[in-house]
PDB file of C-alpha atoms in Angstrom:
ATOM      1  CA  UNK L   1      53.783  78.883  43.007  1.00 44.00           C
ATOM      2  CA  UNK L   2      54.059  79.926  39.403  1.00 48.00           C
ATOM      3  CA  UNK L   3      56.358  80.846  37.000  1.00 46.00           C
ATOM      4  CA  UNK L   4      55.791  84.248  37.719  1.00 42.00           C
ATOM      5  CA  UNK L   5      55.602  84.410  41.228  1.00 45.00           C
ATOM      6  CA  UNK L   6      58.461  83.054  41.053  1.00 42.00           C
ATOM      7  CA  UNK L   7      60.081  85.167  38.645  1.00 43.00           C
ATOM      8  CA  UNK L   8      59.131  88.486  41.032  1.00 39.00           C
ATOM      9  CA  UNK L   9      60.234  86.618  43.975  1.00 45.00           C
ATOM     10  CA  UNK L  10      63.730  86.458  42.554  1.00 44.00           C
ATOM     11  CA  UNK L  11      63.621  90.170  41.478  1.00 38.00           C
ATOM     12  CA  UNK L  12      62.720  91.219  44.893  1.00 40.00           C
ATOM     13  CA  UNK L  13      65.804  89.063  46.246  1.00 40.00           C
ATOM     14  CA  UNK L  14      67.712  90.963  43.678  1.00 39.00           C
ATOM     15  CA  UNK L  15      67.354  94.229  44.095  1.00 35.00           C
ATOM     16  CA  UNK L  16      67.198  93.227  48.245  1.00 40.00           C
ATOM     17  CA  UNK L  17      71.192  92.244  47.644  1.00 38.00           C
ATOM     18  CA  UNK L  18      71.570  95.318  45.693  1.00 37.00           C
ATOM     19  CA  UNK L  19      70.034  97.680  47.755  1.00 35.00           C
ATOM     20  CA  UNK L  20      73.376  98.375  50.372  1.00 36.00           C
ATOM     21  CA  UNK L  21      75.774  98.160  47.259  1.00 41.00           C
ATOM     22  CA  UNK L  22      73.914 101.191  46.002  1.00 36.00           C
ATOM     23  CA  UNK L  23      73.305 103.260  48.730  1.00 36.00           C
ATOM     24  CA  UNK L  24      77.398 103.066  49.133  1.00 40.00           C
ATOM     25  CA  UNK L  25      77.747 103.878  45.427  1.00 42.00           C
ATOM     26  CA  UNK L  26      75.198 107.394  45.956  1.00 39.00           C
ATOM     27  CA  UNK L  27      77.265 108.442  49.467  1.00 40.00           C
ATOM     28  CA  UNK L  28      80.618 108.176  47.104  1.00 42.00           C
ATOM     29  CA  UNK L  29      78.970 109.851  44.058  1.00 41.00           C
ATOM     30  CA  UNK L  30      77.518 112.651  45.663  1.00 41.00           C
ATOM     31  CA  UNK L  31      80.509 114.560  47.694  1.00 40.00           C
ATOM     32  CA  UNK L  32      78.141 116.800  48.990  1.00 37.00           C
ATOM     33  CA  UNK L  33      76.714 113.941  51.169  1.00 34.00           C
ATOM     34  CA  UNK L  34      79.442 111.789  52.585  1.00 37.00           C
ATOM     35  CA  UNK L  35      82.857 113.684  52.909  1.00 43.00           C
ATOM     36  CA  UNK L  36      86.402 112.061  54.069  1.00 41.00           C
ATOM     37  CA  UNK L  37      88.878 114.946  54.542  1.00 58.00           C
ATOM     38  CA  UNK L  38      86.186 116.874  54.376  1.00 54.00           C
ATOM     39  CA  UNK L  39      84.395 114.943  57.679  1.00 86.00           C
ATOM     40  CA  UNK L  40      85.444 111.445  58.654  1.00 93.00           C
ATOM     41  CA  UNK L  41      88.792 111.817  58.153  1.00 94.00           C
ATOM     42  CA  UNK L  42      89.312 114.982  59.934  1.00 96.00           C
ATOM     43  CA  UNK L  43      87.111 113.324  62.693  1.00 97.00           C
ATOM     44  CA  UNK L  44      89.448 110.303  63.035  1.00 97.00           C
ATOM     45  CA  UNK L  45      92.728 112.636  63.075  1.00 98.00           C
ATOM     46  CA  UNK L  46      90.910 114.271  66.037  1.00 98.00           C
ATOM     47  CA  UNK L  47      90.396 111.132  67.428  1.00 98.00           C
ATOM     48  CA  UNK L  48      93.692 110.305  66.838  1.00 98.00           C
ATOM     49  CA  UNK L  49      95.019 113.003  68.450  1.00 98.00           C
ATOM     50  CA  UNK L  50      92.966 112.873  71.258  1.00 98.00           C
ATOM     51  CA  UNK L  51      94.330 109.503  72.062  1.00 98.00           C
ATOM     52  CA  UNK L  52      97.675 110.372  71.958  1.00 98.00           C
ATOM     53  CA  UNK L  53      97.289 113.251  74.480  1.00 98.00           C
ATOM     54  CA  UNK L  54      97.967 113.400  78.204  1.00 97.00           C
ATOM     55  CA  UNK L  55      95.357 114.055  80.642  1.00 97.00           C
ATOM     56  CA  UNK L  56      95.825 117.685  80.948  1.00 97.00           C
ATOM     57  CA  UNK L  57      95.651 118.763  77.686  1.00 98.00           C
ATOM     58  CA  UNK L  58      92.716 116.744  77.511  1.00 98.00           C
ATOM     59  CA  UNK L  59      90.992 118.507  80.326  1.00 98.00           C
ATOM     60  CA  UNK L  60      91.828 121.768  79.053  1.00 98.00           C
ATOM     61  CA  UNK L  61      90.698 120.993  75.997  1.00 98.00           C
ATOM     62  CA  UNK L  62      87.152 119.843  77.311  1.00 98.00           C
ATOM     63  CA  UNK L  63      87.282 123.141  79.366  1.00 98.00           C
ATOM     64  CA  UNK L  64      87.527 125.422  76.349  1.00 98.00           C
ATOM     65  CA  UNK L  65      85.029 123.492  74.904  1.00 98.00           C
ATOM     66  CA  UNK L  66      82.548 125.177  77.282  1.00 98.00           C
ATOM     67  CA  UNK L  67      83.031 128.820  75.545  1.00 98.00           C
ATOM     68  CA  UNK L  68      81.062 126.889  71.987  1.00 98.00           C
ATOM     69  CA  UNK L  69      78.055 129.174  72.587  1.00 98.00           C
ATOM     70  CA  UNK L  70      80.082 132.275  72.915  1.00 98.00           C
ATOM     71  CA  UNK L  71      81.486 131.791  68.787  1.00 97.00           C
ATOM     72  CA  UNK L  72      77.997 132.606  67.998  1.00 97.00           C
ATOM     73  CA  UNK L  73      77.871 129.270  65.245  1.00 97.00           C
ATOM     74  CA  UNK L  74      74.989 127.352  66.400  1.00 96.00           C
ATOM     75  CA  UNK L  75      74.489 125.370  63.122  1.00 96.00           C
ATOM     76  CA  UNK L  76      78.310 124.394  63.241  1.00 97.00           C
ATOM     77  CA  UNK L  77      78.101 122.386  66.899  1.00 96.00           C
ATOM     78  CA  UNK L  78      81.937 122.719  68.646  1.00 97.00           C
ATOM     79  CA  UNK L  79      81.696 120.304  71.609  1.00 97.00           C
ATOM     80  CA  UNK L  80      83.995 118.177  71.297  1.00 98.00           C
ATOM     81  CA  UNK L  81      87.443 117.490  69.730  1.00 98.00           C
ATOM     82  CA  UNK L  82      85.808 115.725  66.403  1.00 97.00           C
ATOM     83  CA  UNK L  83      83.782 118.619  66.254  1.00 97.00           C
ATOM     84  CA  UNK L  84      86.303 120.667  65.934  1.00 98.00           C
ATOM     85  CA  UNK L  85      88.184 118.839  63.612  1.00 98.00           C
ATOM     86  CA  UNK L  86      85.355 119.709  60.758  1.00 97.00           C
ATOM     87  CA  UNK L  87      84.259 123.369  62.055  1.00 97.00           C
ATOM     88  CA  UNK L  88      86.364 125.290  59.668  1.00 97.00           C
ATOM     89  CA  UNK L  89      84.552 123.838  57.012  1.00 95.00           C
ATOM     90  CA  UNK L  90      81.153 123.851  58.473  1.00 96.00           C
ATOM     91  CA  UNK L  91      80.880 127.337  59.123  1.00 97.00           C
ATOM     92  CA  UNK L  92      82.132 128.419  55.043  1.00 94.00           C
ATOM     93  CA  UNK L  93      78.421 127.599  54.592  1.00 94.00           C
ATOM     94  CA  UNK L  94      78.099 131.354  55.931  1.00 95.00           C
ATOM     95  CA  UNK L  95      80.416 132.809  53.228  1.00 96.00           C
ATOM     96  CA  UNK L  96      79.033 136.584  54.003  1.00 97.00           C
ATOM     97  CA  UNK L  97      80.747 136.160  57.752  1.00 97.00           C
ATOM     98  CA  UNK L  98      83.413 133.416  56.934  1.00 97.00           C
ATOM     99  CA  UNK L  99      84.523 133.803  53.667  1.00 97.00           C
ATOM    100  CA  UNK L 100      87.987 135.692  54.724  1.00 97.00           C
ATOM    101  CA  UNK L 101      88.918 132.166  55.854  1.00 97.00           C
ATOM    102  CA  UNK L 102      88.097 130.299  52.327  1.00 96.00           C
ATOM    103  CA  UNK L 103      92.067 130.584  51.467  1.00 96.00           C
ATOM    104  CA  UNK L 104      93.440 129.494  54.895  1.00 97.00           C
ATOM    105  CA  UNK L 105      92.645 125.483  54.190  1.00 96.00           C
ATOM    106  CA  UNK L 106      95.216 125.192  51.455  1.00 95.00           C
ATOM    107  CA  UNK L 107      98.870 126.591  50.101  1.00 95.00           C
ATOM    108  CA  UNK L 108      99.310 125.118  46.653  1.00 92.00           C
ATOM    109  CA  UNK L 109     102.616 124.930  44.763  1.00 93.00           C
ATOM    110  CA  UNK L 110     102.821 123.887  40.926  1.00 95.00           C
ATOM    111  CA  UNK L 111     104.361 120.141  41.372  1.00 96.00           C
ATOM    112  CA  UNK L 112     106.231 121.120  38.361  1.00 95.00           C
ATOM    113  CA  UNK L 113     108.031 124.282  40.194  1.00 94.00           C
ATOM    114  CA  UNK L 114     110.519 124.101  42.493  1.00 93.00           C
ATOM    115  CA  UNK L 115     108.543 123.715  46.200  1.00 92.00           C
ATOM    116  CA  UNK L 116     108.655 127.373  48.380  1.00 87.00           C
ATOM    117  CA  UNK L 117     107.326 127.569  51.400  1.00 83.00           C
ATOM    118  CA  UNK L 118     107.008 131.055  51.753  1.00 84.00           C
ATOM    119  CA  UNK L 119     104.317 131.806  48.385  1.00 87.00           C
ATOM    120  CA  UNK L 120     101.088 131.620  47.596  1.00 89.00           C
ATOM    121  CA  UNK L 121     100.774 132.805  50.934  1.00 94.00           C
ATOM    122  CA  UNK L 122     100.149 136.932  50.754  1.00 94.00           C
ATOM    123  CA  UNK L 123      99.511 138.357  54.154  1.00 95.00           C
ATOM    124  CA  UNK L 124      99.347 135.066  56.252  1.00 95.00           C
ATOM    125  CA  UNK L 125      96.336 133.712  53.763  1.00 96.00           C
ATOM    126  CA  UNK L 126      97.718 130.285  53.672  1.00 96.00           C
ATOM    127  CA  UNK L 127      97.436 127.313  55.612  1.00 97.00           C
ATOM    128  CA  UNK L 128     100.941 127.180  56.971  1.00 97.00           C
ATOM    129  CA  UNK L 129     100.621 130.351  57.931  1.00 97.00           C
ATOM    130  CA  UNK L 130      97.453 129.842  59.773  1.00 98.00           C
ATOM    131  CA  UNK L 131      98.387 126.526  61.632  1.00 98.00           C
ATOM    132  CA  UNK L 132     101.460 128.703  63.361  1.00 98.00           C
ATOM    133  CA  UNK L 133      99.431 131.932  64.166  1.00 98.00           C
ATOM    134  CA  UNK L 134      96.245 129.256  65.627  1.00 98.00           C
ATOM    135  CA  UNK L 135      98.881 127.550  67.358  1.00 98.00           C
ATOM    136  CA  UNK L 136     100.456 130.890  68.882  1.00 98.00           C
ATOM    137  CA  UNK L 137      97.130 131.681  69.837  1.00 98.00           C
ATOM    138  CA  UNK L 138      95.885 128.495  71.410  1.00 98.00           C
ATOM    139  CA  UNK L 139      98.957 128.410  73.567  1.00 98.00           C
ATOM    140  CA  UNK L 140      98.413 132.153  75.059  1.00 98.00           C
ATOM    141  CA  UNK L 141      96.583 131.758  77.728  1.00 97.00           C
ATOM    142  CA  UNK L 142      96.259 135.259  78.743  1.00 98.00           C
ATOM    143  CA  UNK L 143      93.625 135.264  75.988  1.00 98.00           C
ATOM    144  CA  UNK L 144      89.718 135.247  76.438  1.00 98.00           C
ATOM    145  CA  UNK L 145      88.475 131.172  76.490  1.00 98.00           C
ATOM    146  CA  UNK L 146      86.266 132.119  72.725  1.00 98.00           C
ATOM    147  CA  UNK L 147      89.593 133.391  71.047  1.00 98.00           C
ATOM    148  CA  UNK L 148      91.447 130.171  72.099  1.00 98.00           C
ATOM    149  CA  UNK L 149      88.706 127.773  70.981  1.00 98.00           C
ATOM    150  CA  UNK L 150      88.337 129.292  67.711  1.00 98.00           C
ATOM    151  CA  UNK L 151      92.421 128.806  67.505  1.00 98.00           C
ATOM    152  CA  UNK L 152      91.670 125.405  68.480  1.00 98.00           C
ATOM    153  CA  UNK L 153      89.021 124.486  66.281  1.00 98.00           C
ATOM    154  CA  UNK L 154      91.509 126.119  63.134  1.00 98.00           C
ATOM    155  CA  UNK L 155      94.263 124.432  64.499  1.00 98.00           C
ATOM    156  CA  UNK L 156      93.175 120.816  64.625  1.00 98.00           C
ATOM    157  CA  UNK L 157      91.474 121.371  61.009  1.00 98.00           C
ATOM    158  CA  UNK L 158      94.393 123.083  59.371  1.00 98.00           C
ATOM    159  CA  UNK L 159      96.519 120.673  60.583  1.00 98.00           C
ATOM    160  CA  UNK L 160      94.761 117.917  58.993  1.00 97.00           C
ATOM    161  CA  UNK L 161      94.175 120.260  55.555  1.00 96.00           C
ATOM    162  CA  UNK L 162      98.090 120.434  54.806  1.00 97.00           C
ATOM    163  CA  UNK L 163      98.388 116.389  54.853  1.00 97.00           C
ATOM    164  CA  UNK L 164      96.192 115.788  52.734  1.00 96.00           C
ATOM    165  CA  UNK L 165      98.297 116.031  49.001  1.00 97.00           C
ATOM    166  CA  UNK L 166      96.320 118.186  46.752  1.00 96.00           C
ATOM    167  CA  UNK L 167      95.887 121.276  49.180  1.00 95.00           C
ATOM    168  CA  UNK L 168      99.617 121.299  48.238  1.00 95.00           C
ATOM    169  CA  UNK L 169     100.565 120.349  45.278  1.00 94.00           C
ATOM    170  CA  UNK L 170      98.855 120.836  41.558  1.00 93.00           C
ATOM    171  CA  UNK L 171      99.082 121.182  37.896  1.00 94.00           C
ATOM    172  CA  UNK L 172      97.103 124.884  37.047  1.00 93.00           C
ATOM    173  CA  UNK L 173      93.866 122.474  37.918  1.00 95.00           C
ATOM    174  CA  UNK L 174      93.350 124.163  41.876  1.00 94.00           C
ATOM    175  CA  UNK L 175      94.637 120.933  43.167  1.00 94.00           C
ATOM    176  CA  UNK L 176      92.796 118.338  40.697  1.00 95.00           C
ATOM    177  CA  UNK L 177      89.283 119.531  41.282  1.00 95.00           C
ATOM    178  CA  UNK L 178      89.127 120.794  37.762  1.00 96.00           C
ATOM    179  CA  UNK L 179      90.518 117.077  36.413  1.00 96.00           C
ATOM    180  CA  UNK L 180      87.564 114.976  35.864  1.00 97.00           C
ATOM    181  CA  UNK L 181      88.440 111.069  37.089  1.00 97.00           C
ATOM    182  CA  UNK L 182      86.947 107.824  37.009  1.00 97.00           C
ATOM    183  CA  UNK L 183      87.633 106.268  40.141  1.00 96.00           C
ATOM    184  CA  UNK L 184      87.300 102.543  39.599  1.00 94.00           C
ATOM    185  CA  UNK L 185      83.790 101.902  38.177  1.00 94.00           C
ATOM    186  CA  UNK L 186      82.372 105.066  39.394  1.00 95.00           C
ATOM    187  CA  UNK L 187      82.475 107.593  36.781  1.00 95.00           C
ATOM    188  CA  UNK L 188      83.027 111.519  36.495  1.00 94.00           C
ATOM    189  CA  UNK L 189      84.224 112.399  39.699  1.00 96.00           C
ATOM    190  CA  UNK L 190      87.652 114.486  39.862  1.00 95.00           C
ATOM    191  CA  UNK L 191      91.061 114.212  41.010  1.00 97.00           C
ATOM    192  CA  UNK L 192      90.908 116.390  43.945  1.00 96.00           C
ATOM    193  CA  UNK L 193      87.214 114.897  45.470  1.00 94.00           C
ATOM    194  CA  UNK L 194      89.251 110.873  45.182  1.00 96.00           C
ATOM    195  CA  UNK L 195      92.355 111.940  47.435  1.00 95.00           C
ATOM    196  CA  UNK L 196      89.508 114.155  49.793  1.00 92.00           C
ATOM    197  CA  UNK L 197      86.721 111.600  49.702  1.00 91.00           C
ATOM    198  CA  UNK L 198      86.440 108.005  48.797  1.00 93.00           C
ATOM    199  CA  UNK L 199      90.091 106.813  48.482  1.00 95.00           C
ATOM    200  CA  UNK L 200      90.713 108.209  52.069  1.00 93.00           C
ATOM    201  CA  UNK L 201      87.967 107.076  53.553  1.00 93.00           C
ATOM    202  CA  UNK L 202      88.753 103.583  52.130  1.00 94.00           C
ATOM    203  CA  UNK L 203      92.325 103.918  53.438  1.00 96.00           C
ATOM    204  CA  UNK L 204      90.835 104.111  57.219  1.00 96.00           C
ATOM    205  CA  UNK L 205      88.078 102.017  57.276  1.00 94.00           C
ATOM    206  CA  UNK L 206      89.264  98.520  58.052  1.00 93.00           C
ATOM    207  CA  UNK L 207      87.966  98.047  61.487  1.00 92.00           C
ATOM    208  CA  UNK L 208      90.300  94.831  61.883  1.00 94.00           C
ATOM    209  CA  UNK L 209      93.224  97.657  61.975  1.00 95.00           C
ATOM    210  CA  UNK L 210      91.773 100.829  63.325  1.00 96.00           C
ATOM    211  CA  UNK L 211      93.417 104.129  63.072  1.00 97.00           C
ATOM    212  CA  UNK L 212      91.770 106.234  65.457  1.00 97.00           C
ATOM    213  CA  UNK L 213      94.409 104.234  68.823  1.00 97.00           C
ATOM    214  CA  UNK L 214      97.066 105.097  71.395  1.00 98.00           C
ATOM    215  CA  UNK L 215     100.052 104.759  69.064  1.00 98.00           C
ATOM    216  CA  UNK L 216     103.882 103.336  70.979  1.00 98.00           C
ATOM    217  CA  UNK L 217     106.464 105.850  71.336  1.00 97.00           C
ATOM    218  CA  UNK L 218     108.281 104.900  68.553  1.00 98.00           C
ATOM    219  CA  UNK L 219     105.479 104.980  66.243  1.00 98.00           C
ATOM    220  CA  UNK L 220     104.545 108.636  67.473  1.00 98.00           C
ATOM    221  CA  UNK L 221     108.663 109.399  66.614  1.00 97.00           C
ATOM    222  CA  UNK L 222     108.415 107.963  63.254  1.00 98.00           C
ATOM    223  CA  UNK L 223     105.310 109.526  62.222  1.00 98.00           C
ATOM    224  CA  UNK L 224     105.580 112.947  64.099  1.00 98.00           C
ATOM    225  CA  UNK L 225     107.610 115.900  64.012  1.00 98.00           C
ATOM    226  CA  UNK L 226     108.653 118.445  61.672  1.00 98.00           C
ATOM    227  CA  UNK L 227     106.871 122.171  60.979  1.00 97.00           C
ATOM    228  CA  UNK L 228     103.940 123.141  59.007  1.00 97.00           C
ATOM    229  CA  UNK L 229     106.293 123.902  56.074  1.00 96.00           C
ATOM    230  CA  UNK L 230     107.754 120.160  56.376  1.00 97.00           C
ATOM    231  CA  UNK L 231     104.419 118.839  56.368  1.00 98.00           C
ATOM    232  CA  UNK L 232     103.093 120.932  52.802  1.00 97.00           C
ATOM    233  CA  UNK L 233     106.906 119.785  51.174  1.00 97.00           C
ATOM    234  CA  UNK L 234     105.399 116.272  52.014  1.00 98.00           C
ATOM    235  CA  UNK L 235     102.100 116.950  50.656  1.00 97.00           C
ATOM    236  CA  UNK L 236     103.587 118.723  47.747  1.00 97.00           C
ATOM    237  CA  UNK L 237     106.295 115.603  47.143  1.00 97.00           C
ATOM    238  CA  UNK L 238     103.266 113.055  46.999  1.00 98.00           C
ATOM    239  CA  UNK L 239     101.370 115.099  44.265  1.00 97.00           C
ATOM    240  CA  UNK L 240     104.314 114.970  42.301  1.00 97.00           C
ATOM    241  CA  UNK L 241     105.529 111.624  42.492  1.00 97.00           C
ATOM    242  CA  UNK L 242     102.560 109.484  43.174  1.00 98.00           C
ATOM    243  CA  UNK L 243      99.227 111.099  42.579  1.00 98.00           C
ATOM    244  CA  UNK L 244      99.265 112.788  38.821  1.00 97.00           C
ATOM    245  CA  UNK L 245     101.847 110.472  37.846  1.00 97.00           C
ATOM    246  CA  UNK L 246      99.762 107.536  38.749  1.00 97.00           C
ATOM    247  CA  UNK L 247      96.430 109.562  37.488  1.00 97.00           C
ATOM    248  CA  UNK L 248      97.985 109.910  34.364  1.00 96.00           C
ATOM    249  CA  UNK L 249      99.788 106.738  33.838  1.00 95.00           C
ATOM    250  CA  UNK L 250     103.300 109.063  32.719  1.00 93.00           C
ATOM    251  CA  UNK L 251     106.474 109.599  34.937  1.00 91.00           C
ATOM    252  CA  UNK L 252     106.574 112.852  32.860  1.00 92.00           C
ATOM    253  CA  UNK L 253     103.999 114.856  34.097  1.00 94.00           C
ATOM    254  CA  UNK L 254     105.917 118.361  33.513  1.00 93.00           C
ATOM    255  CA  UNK L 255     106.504 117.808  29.739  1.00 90.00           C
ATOM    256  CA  UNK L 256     102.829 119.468  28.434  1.00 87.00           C
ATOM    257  CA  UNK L 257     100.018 119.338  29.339  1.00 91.00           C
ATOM    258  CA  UNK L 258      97.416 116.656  30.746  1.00 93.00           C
ATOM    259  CA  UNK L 259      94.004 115.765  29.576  1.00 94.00           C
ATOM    260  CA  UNK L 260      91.135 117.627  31.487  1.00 94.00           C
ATOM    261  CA  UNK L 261      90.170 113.540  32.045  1.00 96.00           C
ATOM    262  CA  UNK L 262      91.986 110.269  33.621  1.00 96.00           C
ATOM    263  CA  UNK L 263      90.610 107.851  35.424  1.00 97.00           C
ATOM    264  CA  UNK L 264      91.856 105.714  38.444  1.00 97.00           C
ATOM    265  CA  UNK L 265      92.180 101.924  37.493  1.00 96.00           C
ATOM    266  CA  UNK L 266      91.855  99.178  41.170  1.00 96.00           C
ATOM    267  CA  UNK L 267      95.583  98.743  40.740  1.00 97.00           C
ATOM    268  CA  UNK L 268      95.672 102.476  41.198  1.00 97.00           C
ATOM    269  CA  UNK L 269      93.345 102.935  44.120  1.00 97.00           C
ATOM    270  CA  UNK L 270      94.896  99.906  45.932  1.00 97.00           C
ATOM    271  CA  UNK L 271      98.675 101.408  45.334  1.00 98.00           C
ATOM    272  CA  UNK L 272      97.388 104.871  46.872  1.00 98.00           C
ATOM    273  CA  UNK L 273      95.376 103.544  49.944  1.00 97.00           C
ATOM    274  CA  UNK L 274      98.341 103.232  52.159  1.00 98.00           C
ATOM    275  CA  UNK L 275      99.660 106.542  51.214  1.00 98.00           C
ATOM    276  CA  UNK L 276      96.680 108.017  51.798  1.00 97.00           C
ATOM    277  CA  UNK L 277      96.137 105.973  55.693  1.00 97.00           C
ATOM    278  CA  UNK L 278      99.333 107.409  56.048  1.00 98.00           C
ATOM    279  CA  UNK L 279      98.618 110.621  56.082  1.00 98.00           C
ATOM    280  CA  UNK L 280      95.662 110.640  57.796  1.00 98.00           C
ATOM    281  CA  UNK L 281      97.523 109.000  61.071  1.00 98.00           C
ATOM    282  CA  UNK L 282     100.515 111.206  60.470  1.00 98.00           C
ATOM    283  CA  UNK L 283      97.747 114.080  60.787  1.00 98.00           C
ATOM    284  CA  UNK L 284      96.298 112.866  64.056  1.00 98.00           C
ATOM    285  CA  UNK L 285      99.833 112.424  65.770  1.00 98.00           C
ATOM    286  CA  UNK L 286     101.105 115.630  64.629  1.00 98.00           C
ATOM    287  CA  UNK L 287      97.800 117.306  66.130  1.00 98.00           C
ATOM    288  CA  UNK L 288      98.247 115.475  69.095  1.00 98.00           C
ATOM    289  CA  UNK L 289     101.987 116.817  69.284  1.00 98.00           C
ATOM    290  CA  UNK L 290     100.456 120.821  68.572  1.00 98.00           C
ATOM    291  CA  UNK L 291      97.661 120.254  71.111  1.00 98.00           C
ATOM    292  CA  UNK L 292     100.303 119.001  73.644  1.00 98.00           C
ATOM    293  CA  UNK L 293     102.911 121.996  73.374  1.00 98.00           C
ATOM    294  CA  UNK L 294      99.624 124.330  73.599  1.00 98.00           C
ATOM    295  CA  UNK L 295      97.605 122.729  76.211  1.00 98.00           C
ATOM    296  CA  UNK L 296      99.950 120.023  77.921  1.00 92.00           C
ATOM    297  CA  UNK L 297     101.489 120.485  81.497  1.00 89.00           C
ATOM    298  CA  UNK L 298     104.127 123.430  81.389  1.00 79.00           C
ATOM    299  CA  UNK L 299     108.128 121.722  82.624  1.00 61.00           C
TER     300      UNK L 299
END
């Protein structure tokens, strides 16, 4: 063989080893293709949930499930729990029908204000708001099957919305998507995309320790509990103290103002991936508990 048969042989070895690195790198730099909060995390807390259920909500659930065709969205599918984790975003791809929903996914309080749980949230537009009136809904079953799916779908997305940090917390930037951020090597993204894409989906994706499980009693009591208010004062507490401090590399993020652009060293992402796992399971068994009071056998 020659020199230069050789010398292509090698190449195509090359780029053969690089091909999977790179396909990863174009599914993190392209939100609009692979999505965490935005998909697979919601999808796990649904899964989650689902395993932390008993068998009657379960069947219930599986029996609303049946009324998908009659929400008239047949390009956002709603048969199954996962499904519905991820419908409220789907069907904002039909803004002229949906768009009235656009501020129920978020309720965000300046991290450098004292946190209120009762603004930014006009006329119920907020998602605290919405997780109690989906979840007042859901459990009323004098209503028509459609009206209590649609609850359900809301519910188990909303639910996951408010854990995730920057839908509650933020710095006059609409929770970091108008701070441009490095994450690690990968360049230009912005604050808010990280904490909804690639750092969560990193945080979940260890399949030696998988989230998506039938969690012990205690674990369900130390991860559970609280209201939809608790659960933004979390978010809200996180975006303070951990995520623009740490974006920033300050402890005084409330003296001025920040640069328009950071950027997330490894020490940073590896520091925020069990903060964000833990939000992602607290998610799940805090569905679980909604779906349960809803749907679950009546004492």
């Amino acid at each position: 063989m020659g020199d230069r048969a050789i010398r292509t042989d090698r190449l195509r070895a090359a780029l053969g080893a690089l091909a999977l690195p790179l396909a990863l790198l174009l599914l993190v730099v392209l939100p609009g293709q692979a999505q965490a909060w935005g998909f697979y995390a919601h999808r796990q807390t649904a899964s989650i949930a689902e395993a932390n259920i008993s068998p009657a909500a379960r069947a219930e659930i599986r029996r609303l499930l049946r009324a998908e065709k009659l929400l008239g969205t047949p390009k956002c599918p709603l048969a199954t729990l996962q499904d519905a984790s991820v419908w409220a975003d789907c069907i904002r791809g039909e803004g002229w029908r949906w768009g009235y929903t656009a501020p129920w996914h978020y309720r965000t309080t300046p991290i450098c204000e004292a946190y209120n749980p009762r603004a930014n949230c006009a006329n119920g537009n907020c998602v605290t708001a919405q997780i109690e009136r989906a979840h007042r809904v859901l459990s009323d079953r004098s209503l028509p099957d459609p009206v209590r799916l649609e609850a359900l779908a809301f519910l188990v997305h909303f639910a996951g919305d408010i854990h995730m940090p920057l839908h509650s917390g933020d710095k006059d930037d609409r929770g970091g998507n108008d701070r441009v951020t490095d994450y690690g090597i990968i360049p230009e993204l912005n604050l808010h995309w990280i904490w909804d894409g690639p750092l969560a989906e990193r945080a979940i994706s260890d399949p030696a320790d998988p989230v998506a499980r039938r969690y012990a009693p205690a674990e369900r009591a130390e991860l559970g509990g609280g209201t939809a208010a608790d659960w933004g004062r979390e978010s809200w507490q996180i975006a303070r103290d951990f995520i623009y401090p740490t974006a920033f590399h300050t402890e005084d993020v409330c003296s001025g103002d920040l640069p328009k652009k950071t950027a997330l060293t490894q020490e940073d992402i590896v520091a925020g991936v069990p903060i964000a796992r833990r939000r992602v399971v607290q998610a799940g068994i805090r569905i679980a508990e909604l779906l349960e009071s809803a749907l679950g056998p009546k004492s």
